[in-house]
Each structure stands twice: as structure tokens, then as C-alpha cells.
Coordinates of C-alpha atoms in Angstrom, one line a residue:
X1 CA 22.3 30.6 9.8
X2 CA 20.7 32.7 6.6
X3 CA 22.4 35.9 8.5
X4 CA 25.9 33.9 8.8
X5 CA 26.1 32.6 5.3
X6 CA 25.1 36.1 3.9
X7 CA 28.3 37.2 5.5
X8 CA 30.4 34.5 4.1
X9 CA 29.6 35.7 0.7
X10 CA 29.9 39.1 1.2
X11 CA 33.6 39.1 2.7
X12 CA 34.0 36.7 -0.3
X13 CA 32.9 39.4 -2.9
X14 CA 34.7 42.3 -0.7
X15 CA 38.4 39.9 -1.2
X16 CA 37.3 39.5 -4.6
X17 CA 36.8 43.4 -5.2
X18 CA 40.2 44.4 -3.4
X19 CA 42.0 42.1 -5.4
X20 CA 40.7 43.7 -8.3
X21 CA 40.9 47.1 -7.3
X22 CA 44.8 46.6 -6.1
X23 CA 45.2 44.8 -9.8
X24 CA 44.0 47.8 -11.4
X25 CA 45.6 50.6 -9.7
X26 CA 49.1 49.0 -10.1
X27 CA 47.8 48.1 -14.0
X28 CA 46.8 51.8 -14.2
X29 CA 50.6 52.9 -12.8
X30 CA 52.2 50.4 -15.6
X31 CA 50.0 51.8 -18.2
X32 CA 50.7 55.6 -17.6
X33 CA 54.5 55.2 -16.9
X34 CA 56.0 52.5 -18.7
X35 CA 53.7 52.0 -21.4
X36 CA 52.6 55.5 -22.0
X37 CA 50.3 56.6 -24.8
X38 CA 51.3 60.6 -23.3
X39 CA 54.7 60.8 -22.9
X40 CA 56.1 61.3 -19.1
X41 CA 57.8 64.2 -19.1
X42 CA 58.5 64.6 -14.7
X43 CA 60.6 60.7 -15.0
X44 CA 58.8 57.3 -13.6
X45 CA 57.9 57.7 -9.5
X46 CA 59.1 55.0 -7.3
X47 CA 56.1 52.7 -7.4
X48 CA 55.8 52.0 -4.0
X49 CA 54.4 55.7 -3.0
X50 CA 51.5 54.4 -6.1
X51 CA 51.2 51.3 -4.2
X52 CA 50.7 53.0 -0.8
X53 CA 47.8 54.8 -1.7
X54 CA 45.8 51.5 -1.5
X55 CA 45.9 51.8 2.1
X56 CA 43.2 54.4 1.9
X57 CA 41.7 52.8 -1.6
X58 CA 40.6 49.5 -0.1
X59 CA 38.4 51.1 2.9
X60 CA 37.4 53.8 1.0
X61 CA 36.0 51.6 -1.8
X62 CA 34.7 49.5 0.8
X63 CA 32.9 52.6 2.4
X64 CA 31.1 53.8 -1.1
X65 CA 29.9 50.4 -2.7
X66 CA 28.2 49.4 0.9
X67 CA 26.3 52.9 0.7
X68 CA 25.6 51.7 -2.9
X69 CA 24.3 48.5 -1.8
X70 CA 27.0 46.3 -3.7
X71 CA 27.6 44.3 -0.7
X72 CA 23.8 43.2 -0.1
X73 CA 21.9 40.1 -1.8
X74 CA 21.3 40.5 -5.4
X75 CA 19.2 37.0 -6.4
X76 CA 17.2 39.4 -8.6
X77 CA 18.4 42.5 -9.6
X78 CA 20.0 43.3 -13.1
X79 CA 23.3 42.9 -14.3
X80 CA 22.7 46.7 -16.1
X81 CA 21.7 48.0 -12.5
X82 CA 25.1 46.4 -10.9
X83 CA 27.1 48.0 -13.4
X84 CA 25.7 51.4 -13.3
X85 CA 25.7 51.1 -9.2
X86 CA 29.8 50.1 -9.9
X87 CA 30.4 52.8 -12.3
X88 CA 28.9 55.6 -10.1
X89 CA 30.3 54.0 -7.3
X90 CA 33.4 54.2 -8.7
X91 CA 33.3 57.4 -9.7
X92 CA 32.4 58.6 -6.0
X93 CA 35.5 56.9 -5.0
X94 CA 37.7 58.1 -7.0
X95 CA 36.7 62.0 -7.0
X96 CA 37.5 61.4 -2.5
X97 CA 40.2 59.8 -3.3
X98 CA 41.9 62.6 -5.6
X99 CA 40.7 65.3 -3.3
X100 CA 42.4 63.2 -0.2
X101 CA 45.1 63.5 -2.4
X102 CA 45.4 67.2 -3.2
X103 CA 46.2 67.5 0.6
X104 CA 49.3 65.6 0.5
X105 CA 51.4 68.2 -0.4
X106 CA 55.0 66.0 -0.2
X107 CA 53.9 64.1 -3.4
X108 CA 51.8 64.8 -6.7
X109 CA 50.0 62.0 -8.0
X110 CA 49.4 61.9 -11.9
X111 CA 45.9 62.2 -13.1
X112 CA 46.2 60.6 -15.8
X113 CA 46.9 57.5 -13.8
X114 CA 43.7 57.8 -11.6
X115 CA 42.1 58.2 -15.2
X116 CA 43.6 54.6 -16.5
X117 CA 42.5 53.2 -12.9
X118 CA 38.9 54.6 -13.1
X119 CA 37.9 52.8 -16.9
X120 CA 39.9 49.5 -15.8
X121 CA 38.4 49.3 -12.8
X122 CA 34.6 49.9 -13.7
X123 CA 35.2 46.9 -16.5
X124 CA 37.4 44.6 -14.4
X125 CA 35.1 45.0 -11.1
X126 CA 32.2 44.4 -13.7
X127 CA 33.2 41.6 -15.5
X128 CA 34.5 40.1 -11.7
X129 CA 31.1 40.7 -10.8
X130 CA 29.2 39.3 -13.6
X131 CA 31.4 36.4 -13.6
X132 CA 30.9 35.6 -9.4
X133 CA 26.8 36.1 -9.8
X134 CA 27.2 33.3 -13.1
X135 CA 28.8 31.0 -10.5
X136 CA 26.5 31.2 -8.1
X137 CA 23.4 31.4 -10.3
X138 CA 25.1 28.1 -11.7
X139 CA 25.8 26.5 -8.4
X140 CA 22.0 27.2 -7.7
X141 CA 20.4 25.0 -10.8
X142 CA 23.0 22.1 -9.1
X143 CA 20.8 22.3 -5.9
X144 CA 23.3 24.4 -3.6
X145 CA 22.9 28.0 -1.8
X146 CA 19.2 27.9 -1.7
X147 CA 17.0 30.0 -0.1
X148 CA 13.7 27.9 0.5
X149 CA 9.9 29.7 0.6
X150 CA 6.2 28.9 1.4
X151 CA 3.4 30.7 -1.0
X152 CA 0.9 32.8 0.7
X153 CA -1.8 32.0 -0.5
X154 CA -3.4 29.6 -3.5
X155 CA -5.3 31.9 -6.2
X156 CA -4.2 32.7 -9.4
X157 CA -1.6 35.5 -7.5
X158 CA 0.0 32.9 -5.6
X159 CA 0.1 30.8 -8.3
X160 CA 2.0 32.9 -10.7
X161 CA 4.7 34.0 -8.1
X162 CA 4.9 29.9 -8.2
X163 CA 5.5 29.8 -11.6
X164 CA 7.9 32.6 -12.4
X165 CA 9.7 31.6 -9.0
X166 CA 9.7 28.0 -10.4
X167 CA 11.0 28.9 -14.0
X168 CA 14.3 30.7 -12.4
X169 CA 16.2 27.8 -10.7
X170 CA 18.9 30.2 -10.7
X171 CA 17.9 32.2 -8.2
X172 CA 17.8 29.9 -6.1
X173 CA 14.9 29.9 -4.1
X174 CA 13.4 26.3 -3.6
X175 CA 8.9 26.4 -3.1
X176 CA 8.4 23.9 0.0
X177 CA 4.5 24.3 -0.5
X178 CA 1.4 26.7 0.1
X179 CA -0.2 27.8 3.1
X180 CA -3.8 28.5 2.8
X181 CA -6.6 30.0 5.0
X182 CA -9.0 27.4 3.3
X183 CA -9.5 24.1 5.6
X184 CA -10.5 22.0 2.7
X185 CA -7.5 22.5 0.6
X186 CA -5.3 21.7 3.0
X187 CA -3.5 18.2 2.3
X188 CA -4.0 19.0 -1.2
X189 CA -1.6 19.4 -4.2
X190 CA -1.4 22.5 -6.1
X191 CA 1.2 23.3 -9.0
X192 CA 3.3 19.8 -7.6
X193 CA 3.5 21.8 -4.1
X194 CA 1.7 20.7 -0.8
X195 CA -1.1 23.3 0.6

């Protein structure tokens, strides 16, 4: 069930990222050719040859943030270490990608445009990011996609993981109680938890 509902959110982030990805590659193509801050001096391509290229963009992407880890769980990790993961990742990408291009000798892409597509696509896939984790971190301190845990053990170790688990609803893990080696404290009450 944990294994099924794992997937569920990580096809939802992968939509998520594509959409943003396809977003900012055809924002980086408007940018460089009709809105250009360097003049075009070769005329405006037909766009759909720009478009095309996501048929080897969404995999590809796909391919480099699951080595990076961007597809896993991330209750605890830090925004700062997301969006360096993004940016690097990112950068990975687009390096293949423009070396995949060099061999398709029919066309020449700008670079300029996969320039434009690399800084819009670090910040939009971040803030996309940041804003998902918010959601769920929110939907969490409701009472919803939690992950519940039992404490090993009752000293002063297992009482502090208790505590700092306890004072991040957002994470959304849920303490169901202790478990104990100690007969005699079973049945007991420790921190508002059952031993």
C-alpha cells in the first residue's frame, strides 16, 4: 500500500515536471525569437522542429533527476538541497541534450535558446517544487498522507526522536506508541504515547 501510494506521487511530480519543462522550452523559443534581447540575424525557425525536441527532453529529464534522486521521498530533506540537486540536474541534461543535438546535422539549434530554457527551467521546476512539497506538508498538519511509526525504545534517545518527530506535523509521520524491552513499563504512558 506505502509502495503504491509512493508511486502515485511520484508520476504526479514527474506530470508536474514535464509540464514545466515543455512550458519552458517553448517560453525559452518565444523569448529568443520573438522577444529577443540579441537580435536574430538567421530569421525565426518554424517552431515545431523547437517543439519536437521534447520528444527526447521529457525522457531524458526523466532519466537524470531519478539518478539525482528527485523522484524519491523527501519528508525531510532541504528545500536548498532540492534546488541544488534541480540545478545540477539540469545542467546534466541540458549539456546531453545539446551534444544529442550536434549530431543532427539537417538542423542547428540556437544556443542561446537552450541558454533561456536552462535559467527558466531551474526557477520554474523550483518554485513547482517548493510549491507541491508546501501542499503536501500542508495537507499533512490536516491529518492526510501520513506515514505512522513506533519508538524503539523509551530513554531519553527515544524520547527526543519523540519530540522533534512530534514538533514537525508536517512531515507527516503520526507516533502510535513505544515498544520497550522493559516488562514493567509496558501498559504505561510515556510523552501521551502507549509503551
Amino acid at each position: 500500500m506505502l509502495k503504491k501510494h509512493s508511486k502515485f506521487f511520484e508520476t504526479l511530480v514527474l506530470l508536474l515536471d514535464w509540464i514545466t519543462l515543455s512550458c519552458s522550452w517553448i517560453l525559452a523559443y518565444n523569448l529568443r525569437f520573438y522577444f529577443p534581447i540579441v537580435p536574430v540575424s538567421k530569421g525565426i525557425p518554424p517552431f515545431l522542429i523547437y517543439l519536437t525536441l521534447l520528444v527526447i527532453m521529457l525522457p531524458l529529464w526523466y532519466i537524470v533527476f531519478r539518478a539525482f534522486g528527485l523522484y524519491r521521498p523527501r519528508r525531510i530533506s532541504s528545500k536548498v538541497a532540492e534546488v541544488m540537486n534541480i540545478a545540477t540536474a539540469t545542467l546534466i541534461a541540458i549539456v546531453i541534450l545539446v551534444a544529442l543535438t550536434f549530431f543532427v546535422r539537417q538542423y542547428e539549434f540556437s544556443r542561446l535558446t537552450f541558454v533561456y530554457f536552462g535559467i527558466i527551467c531551474v526557477i520554474a521546476l523550483c518554485i513547482e517544487r517548493i510549491l507541491f512539497r508546501e501542499l503536501l506538508r500542508f495537507i499533512r498538519k490536516r491529518g492526510y498522507n501520513l506515514r505512522h511509526a513506533l519508538i524503539v525504545g523509551t530513554g531519553s534517545l527515544g524520547q527526543d526522536v519523540t519530540d522533534r518527530v512530534h514538533g514537525h506535523p508536517e512531515l507527516g509521520i503520526k507516533i502510535r506508541g513505544f515498544l520497550s524491552e522493559d516488562n514493567s513499563q509496558i501498559g504505561n504512558e510515556l510523552k501521551g504515547f502507549k509503551v
